Coordinates of N, CA and C and ligand atoms in Angstrom, one line a residue:
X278 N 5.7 17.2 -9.4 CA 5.9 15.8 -9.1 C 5.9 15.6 -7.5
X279 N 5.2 14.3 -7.2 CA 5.3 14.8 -5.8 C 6.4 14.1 -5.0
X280 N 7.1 14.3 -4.0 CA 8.5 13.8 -3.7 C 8.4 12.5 -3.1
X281 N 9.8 11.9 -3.6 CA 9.8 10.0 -2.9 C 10.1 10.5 -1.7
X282 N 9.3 9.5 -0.5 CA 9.6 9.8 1.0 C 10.9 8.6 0.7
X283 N 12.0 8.7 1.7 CA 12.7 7.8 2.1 C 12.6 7.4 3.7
X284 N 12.5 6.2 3.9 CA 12.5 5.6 5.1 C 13.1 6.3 6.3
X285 N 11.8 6.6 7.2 CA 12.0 7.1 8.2 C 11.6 8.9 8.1
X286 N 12.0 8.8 7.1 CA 11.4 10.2 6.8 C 9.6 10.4 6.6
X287 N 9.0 9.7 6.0 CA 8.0 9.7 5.6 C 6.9 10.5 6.6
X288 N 5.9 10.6 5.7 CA 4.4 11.5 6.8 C 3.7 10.6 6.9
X289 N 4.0 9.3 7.7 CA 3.3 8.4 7.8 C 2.2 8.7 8.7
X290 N 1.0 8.6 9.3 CA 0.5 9.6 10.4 C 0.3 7.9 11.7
X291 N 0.2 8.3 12.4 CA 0.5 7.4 13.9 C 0.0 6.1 13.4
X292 N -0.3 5.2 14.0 CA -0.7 3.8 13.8 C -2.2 3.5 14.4
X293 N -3.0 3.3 13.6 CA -4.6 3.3 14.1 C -5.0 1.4 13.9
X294 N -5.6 1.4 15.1 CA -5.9 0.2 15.0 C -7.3 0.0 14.7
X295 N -8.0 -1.3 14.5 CA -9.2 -1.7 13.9 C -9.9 -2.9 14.3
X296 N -10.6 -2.6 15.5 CA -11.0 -4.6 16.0 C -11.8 -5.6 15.0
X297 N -11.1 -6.4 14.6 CA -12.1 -7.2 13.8 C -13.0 -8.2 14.4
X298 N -14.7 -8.0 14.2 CA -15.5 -8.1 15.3 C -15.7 -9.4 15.4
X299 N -15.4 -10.2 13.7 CA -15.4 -11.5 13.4 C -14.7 -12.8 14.6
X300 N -13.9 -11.9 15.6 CA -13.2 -12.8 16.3 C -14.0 -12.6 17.8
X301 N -15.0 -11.9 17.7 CA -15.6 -11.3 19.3 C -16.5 -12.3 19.7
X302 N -17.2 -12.4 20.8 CA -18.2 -12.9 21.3 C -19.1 -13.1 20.8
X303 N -20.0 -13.5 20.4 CA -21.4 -12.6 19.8 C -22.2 -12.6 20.8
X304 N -22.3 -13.2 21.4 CA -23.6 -13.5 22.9 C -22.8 -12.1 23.7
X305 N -22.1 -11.8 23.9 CA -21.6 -10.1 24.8 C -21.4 -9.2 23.8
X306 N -21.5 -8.9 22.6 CA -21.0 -8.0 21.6 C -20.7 -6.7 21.6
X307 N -22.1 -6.1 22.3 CA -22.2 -4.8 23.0 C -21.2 -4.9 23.8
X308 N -21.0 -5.4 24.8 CA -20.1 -5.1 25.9 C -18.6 -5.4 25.4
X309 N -18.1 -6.2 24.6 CA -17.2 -6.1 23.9 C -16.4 -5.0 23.0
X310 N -17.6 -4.6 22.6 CA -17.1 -3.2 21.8 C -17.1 -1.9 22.4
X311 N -17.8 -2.0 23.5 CA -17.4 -1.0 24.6 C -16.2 -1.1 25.4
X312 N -15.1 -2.7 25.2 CA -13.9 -2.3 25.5 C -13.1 -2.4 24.6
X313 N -13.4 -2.0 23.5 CA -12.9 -1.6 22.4 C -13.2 -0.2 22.6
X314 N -13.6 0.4 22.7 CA -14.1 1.9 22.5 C -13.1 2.6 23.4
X315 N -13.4 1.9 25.1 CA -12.3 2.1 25.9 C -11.0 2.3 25.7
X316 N -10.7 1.5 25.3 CA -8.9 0.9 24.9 C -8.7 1.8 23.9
X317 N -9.6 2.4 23.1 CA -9.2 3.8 22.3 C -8.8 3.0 20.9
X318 N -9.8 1.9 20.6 CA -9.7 1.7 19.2 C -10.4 2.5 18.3
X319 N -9.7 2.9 16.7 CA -10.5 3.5 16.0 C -11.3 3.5 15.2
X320 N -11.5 2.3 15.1 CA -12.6 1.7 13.9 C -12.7 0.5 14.3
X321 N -13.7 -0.6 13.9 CA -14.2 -1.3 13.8 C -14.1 -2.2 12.5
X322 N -13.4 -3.8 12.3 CA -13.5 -4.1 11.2 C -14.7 -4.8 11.0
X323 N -15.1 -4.9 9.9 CA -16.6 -5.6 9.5 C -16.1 -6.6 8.6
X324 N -16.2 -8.0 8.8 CA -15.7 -9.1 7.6 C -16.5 -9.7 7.4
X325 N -17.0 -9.2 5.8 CA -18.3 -9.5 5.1 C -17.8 -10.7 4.2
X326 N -18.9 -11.5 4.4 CA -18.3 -13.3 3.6 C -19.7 -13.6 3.0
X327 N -19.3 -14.4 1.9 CA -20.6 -14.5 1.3 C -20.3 -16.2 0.7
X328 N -19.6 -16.6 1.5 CA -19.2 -18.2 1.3 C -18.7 -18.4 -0.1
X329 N -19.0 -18.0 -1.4 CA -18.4 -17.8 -3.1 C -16.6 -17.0 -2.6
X330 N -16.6 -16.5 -2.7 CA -15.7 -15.7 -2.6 C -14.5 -15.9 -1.5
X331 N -14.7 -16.1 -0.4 CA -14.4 -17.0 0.7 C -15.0 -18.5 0.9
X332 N -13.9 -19.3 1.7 CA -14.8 -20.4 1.7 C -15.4 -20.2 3.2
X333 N -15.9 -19.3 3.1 CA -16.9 -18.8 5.2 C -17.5 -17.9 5.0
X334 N -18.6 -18.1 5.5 CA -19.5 -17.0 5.7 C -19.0 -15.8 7.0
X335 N -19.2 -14.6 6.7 CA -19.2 -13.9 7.7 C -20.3 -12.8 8.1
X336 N -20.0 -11.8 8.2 CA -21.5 -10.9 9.2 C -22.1 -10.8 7.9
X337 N -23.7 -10.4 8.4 CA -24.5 -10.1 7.6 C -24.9 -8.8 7.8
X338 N -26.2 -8.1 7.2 CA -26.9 -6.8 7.4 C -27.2 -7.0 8.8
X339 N -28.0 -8.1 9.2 CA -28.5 -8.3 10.9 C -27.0 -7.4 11.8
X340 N -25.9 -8.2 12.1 CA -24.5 -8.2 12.3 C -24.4 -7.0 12.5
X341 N -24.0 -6.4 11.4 CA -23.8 -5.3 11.1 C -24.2 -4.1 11.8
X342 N -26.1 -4.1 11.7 CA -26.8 -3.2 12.9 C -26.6 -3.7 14.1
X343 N -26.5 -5.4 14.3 CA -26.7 -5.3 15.9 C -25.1 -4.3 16.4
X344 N -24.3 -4.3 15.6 CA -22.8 -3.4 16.3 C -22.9 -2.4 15.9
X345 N -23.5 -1.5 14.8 CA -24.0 -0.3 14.8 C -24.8 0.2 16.3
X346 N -25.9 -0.6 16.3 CA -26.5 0.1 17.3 C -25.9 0.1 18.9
X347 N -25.0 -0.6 18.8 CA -23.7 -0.9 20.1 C -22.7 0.2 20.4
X348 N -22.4 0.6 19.1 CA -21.0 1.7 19.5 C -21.2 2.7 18.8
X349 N -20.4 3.8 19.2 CA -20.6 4.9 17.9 C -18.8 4.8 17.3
X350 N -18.4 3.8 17.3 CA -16.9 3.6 16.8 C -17.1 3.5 15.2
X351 N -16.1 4.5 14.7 CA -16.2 3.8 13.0 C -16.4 2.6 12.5
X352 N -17.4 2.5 11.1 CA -16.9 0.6 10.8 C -16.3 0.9 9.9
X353 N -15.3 0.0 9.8 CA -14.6 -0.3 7.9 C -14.7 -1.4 7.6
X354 N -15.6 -1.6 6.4 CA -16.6 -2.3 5.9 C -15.4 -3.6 4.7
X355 N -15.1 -4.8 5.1 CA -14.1 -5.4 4.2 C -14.8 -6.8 3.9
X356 N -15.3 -5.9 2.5 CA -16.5 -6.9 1.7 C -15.5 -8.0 1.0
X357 N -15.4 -9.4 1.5 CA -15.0 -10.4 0.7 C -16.1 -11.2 0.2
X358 N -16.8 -10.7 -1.2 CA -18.0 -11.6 -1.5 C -17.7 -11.0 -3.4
X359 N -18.4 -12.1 -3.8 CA -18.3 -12.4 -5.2 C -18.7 -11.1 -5.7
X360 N -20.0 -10.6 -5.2 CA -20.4 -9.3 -6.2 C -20.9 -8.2 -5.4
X361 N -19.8 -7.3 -5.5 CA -19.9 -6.1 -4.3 C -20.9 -5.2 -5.3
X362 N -20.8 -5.2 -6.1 CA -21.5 -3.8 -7.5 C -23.3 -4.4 -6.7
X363 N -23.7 -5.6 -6.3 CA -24.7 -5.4 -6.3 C -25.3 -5.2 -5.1
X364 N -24.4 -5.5 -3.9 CA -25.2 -4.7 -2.3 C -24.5 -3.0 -1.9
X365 N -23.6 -3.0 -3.0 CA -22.8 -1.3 -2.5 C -23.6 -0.5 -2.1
X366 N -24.8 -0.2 -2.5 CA -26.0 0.8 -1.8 C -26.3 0.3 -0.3
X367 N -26.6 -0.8 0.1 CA -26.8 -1.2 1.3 C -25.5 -0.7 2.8
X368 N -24.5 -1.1 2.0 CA -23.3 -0.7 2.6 C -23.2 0.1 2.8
X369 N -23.3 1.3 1.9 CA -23.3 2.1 1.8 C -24.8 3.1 2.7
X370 N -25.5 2.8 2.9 CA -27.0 3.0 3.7 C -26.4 2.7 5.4
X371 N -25.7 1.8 5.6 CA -25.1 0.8 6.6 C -24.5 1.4 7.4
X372 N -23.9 2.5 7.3 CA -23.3 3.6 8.4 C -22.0 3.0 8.5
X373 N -21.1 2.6 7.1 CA -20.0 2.1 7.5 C -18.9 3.8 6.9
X374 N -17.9 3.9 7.5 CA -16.9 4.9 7.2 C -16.1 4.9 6.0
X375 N -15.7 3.4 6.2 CA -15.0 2.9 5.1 C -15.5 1.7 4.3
X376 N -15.2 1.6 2.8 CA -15.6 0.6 2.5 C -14.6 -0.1 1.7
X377 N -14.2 -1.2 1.8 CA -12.7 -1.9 1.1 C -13.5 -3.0 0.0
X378 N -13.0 -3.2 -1.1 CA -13.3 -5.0 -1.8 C -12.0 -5.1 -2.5
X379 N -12.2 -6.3 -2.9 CA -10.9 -6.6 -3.8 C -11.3 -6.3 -5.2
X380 N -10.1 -6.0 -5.8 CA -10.6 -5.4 -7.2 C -10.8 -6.5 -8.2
X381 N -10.9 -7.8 -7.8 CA -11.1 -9.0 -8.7 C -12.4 -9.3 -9.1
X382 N -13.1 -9.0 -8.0 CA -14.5 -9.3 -7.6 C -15.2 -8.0 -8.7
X383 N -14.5 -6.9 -9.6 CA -15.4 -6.1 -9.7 C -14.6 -5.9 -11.6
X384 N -15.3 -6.0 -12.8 CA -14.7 -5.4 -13.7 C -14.7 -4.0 -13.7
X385 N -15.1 -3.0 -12.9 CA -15.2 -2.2 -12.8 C -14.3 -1.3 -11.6
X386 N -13.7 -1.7 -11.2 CA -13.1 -1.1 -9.5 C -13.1 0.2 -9.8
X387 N -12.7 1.0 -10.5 CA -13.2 2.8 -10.5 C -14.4 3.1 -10.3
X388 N -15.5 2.4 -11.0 CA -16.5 2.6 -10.9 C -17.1 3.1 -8.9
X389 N -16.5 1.7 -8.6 CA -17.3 1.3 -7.2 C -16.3 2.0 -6.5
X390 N -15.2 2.6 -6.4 CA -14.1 3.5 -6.2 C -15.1 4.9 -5.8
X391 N -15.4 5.1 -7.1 CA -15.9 6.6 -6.9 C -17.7 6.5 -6.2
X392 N -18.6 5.6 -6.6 CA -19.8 5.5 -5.9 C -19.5 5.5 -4.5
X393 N -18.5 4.9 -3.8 CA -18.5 5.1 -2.3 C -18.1 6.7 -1.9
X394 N -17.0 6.6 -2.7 CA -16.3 8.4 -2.5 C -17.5 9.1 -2.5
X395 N -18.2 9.2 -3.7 CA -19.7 9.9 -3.9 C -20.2 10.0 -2.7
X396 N -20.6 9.7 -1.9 CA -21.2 9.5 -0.5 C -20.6 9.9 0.6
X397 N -19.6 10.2 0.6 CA -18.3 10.8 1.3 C -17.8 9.4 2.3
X398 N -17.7 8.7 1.7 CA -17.1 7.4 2.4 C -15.4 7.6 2.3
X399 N -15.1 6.7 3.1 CA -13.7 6.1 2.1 C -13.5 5.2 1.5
X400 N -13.0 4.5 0.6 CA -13.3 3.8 -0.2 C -11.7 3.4 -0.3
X401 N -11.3 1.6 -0.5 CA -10.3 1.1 -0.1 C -10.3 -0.4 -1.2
X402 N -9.0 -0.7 -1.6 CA -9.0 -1.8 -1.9 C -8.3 -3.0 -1.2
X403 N -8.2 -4.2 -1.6 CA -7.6 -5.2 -0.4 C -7.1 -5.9 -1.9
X404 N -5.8 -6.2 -1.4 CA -5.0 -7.4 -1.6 C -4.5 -8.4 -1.4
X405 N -4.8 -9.3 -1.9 CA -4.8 -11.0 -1.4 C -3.0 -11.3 -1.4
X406 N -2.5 -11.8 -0.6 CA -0.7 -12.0 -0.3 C -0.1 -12.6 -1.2
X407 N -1.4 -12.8 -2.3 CA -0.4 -13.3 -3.9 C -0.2 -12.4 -4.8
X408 N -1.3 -11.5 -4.7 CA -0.9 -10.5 -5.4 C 0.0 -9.2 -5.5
X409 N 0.5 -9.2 -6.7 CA 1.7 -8.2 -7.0 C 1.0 -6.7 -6.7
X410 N 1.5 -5.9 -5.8 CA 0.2 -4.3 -5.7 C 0.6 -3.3 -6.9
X411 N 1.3 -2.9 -7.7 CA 2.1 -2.8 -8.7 C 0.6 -3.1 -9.9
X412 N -0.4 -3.7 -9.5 CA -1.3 -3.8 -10.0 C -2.2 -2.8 -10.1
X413 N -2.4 -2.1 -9.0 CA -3.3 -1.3 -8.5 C -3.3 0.4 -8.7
X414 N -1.7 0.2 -9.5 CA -0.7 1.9 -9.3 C -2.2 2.2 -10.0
X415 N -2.7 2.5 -11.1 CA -3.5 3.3 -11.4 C -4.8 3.3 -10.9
X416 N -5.2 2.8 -9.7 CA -6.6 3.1 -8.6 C -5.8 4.3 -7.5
X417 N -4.4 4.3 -7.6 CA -3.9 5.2 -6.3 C -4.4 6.6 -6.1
X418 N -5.1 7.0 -7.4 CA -5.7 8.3 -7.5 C -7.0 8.4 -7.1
X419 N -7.5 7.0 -6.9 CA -9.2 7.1 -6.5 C -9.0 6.7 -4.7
X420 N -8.6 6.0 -4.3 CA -8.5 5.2 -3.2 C -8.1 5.8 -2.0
X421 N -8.8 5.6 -0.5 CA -8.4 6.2 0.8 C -7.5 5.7 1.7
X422 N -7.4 4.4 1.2 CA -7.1 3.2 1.8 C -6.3 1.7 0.6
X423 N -5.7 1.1 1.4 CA -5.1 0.0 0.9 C -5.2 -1.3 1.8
X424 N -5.4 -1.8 1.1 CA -5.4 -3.2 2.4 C -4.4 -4.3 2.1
X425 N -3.5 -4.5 2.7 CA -2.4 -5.7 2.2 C -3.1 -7.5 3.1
X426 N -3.5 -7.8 2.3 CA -4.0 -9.0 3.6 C -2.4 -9.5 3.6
X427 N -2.6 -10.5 5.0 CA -1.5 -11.1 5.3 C -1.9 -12.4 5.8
X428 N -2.9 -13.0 5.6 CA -3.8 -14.6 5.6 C -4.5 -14.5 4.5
X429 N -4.1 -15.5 4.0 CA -5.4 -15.9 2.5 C -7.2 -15.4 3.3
X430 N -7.9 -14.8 2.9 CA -8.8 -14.5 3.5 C -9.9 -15.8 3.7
X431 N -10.8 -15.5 4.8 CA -11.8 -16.4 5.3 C -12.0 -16.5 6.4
X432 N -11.1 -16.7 7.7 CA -11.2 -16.9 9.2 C -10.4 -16.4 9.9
X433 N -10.5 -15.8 10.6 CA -9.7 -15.3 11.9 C -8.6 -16.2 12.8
X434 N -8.0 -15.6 13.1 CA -7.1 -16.3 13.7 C -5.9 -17.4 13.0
X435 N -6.1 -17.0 12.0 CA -4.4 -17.7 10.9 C -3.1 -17.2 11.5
X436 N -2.4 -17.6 10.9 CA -0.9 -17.5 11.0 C -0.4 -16.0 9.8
X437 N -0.1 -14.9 10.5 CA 0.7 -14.2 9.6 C 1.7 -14.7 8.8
X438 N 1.2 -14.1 7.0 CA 2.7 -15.0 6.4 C 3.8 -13.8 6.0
X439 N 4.8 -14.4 6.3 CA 5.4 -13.5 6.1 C 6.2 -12.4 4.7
X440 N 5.6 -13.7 4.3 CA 5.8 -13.3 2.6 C 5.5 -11.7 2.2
X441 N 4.5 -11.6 2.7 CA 3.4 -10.7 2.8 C 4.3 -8.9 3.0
X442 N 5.3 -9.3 3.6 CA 5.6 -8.0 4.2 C 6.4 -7.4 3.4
X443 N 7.1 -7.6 2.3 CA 7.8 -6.7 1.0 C 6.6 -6.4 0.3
X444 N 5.4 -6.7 0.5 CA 4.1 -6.0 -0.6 C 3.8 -5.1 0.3
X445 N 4.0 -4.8 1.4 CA 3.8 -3.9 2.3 C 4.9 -2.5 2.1
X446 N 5.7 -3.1 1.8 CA 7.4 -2.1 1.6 C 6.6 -2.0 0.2
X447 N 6.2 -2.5 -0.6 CA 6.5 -2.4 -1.7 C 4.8 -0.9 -2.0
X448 N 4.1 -1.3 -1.1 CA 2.4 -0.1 -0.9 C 3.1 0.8 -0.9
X449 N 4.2 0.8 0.5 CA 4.2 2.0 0.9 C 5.5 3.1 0.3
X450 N 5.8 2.7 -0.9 CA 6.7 3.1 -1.1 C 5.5 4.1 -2.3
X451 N 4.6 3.7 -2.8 CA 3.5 3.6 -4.2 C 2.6 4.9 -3.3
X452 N 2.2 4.7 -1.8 CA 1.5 5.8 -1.6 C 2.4 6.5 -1.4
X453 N 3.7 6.9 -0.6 CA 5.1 7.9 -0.3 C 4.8 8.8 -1.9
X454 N 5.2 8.0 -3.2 CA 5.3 8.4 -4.4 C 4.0 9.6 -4.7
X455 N 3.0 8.7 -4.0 CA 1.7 9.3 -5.0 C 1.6 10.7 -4.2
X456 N 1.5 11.3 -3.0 CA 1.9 11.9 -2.3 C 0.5 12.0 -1.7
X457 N -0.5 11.3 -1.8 CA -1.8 11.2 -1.2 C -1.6 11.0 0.2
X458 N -2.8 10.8 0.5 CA -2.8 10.9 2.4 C -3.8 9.4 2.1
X459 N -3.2 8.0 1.9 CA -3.8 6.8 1.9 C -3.5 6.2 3.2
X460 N -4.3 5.2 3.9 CA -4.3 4.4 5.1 C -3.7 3.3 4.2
X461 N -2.4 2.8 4.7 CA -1.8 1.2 4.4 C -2.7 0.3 5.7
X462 N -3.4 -0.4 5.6 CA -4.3 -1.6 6.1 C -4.0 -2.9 6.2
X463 N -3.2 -3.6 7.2 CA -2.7 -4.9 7.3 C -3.7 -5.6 8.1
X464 N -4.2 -6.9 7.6 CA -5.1 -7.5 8.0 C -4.7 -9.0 8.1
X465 N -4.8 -9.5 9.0 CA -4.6 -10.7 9.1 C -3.1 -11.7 10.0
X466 N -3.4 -12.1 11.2 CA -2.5 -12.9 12.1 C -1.5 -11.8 12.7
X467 N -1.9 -10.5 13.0 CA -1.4 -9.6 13.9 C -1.5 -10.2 15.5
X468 N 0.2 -10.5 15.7 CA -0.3 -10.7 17.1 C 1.2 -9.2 17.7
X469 N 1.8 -9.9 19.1 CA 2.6 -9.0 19.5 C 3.9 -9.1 18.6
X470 N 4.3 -10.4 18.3 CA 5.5 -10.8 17.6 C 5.2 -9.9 16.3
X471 N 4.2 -10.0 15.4 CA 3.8 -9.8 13.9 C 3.9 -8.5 13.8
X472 N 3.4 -8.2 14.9 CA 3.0 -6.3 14.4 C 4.1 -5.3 14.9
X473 N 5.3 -5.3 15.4 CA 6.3 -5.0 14.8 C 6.6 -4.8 13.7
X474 N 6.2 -6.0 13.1 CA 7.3 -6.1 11.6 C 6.2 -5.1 10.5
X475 N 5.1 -5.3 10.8 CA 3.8 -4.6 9.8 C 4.3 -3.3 10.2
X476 N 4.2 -2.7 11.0 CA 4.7 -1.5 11.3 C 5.6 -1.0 10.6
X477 N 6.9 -1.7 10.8 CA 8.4 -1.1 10.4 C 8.3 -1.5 8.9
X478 N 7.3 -2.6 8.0 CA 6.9 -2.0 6.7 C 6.8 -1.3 5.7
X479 N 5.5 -0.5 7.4 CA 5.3 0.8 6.6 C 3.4 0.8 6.7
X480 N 3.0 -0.3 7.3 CA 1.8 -0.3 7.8 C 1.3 1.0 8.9
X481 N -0.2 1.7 8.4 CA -0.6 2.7 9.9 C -2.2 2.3 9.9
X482 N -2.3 1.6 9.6 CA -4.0 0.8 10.2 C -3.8 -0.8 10.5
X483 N -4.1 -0.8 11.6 CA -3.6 -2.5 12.0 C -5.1 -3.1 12.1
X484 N -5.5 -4.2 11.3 CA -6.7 -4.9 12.1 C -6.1 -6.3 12.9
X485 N -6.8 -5.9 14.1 CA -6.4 -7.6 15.0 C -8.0 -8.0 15.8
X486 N -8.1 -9.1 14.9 CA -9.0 -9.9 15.6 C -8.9 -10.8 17.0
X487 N -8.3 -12.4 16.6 CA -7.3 -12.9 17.7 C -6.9 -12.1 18.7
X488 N -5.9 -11.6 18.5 CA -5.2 -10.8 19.5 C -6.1 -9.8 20.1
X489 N -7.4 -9.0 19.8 CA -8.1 -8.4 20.8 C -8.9 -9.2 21.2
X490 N -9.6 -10.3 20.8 CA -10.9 -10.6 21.4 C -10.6 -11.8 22.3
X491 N -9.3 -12.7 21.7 CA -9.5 -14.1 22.2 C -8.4 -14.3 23.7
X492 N -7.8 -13.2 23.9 CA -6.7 -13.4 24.8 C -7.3 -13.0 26.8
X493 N -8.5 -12.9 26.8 CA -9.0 -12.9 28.0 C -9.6 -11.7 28.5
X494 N -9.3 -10.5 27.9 CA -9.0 -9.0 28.5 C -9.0 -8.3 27.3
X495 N -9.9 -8.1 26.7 CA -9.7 -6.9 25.5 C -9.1 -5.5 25.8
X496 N -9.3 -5.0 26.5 CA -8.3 -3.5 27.2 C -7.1 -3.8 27.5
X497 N -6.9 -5.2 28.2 CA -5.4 -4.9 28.7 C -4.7 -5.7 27.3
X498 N -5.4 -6.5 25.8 CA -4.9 -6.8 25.1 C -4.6 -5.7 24.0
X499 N -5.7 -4.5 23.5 CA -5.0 -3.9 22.9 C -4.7 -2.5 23.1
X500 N -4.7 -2.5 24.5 CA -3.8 -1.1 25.0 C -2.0 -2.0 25.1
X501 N -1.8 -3.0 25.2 CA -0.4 -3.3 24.7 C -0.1 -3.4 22.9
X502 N -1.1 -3.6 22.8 CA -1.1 -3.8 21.2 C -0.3 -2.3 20.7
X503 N -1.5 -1.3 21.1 CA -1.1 0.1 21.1 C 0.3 0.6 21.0
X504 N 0.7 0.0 22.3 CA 1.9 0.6 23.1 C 3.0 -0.3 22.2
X505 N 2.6 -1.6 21.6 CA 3.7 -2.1 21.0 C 4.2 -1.3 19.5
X506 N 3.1 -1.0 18.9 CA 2.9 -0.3 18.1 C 3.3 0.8 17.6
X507 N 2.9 1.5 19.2 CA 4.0 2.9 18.7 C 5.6 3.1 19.0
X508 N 5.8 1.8 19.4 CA 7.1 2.0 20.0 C 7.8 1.4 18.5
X509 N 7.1 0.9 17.7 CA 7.8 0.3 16.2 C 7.6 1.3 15.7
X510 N 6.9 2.5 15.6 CA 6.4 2.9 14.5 C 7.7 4.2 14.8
X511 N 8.2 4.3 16.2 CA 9.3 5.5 16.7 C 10.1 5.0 15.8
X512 N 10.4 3.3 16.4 CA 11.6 2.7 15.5 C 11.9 2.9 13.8
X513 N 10.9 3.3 13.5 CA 10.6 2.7 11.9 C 11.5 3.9 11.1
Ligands
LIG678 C1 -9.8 -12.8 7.4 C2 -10.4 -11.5 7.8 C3 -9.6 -10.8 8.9 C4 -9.6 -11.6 10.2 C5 -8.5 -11.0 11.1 O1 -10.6 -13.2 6.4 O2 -10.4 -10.6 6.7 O3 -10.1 -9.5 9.1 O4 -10.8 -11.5 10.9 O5 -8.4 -11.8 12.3 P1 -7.0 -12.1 12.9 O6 -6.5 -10.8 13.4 O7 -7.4 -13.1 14.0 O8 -6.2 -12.8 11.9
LIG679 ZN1 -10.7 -8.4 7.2

């Protein structure tokens, strides 16, 4: 059986962040993501919209290569579209690291679980801030990743709800249990105030849009991000 972590004890591993590119420039993109690269982010979020599923469109295949061919930073690929079963090969072709969808979108989520794993991806699911994760306990055997949103999905730059943060206590208590090595993934209205609290959760993948791209200075926004970060995560 594998042992409950209790708080503070846990093998949580450091706090990795994730620019989500949806909030970037697009006319400088390249040069954007090269101060992302700088600032020592580790991935790259990709927020795929297919207008059904969200009410917004977001990047497409175009999108996608033009920041492939920009950085050599990981992407983690966070498909919000009606039917992921039928572009997964693409995404998968796409040179993304990780790949997340919600399990609503798929009668199948093991299925599309293991096709990404097949390929040596990671492969992740995301949960919308209504849903109970207690849902999910039996994908915890397939999955690399978790995503707790914390904005109803669609646009960048919302308001963190705070509702959101006992499904966070509540992941991380589900990965501690399982004894896997899973990324907890908070997405959505991470600013300096917010991501304290995601942290001390139990969150160790932060995606921040807003907060890297729109505040003037992407290096000097999330090398604080960083620094705020790990100073919660000592706390935690
Ligand atoms: C929302 C997206 C998020 C969003 C994050 O639908 O999934 O990834 O771009 O942006 P911020 O950090 O600005 O909330
Ligand atoms: Zn996202």
């Amino acid at each position: 059986m594998p042992k409950k972590q209790v708080k503070g004890t846990s093998s949580r591993k450091k706090i990795s962040f994730s620019c989500s590119i949806l909030a970037g420039d697009f006319t400088c993109l390249g040069k954007q993501l090269k101060s992302c690269e700088k600032a020592g982010a580790e991935y790259l979020h990709l927020d795929i919209m297919d207008g059904h599923f969200v009410p917004n469109f977001g990047l497409g295949f175009h999108a996608v290569k033009a920041a492939r061919d920009s950085t050599r930073l990981p992407f983690d690929a966070h498909l919000m579209i009606a039917d992921p079963t039928a572009y997964i090969d693409r995404f998968i072709k796409a040179a993304c690291s990780i790949i997340v969808f919600h399990p609503e979108t798929t009668p199948r989520p093991a299925y599309l679980l293991h096709k990404i794993r097949a390929h040596g991806l990671k492969a992740g699911l995301a949960l919308n801030p209504d849903v109970d994760p207690r849902q999910i306990k039996r994908y915890l055997k397939d999955v690399d990743l978790i995503l707790q949103m914390t904005v109803f999905p669609g646009f960048y730059g919302q308001s963190f709800l705070k509702q959101a943060l006992s499904k966070i206590v509540t992941i991380r208590e589900m990965i501690d249990s399982s004894g896997r090595n899973i990324f907890l993934q908070v997405d959505g209205g991470i600013n300096e105030e917010t991501l304290p609290l995601a942290v001390q959760a139990g969150a160790d993948l932060i995606v921040a849009g807003n907060a890297v791209f729109r505040q003037g200075n992407i290096i000097r926004s999330l090398t604080r991000l960083k620094r705020i970060a790990a100073e919660a995560r000592r706390q935690a």
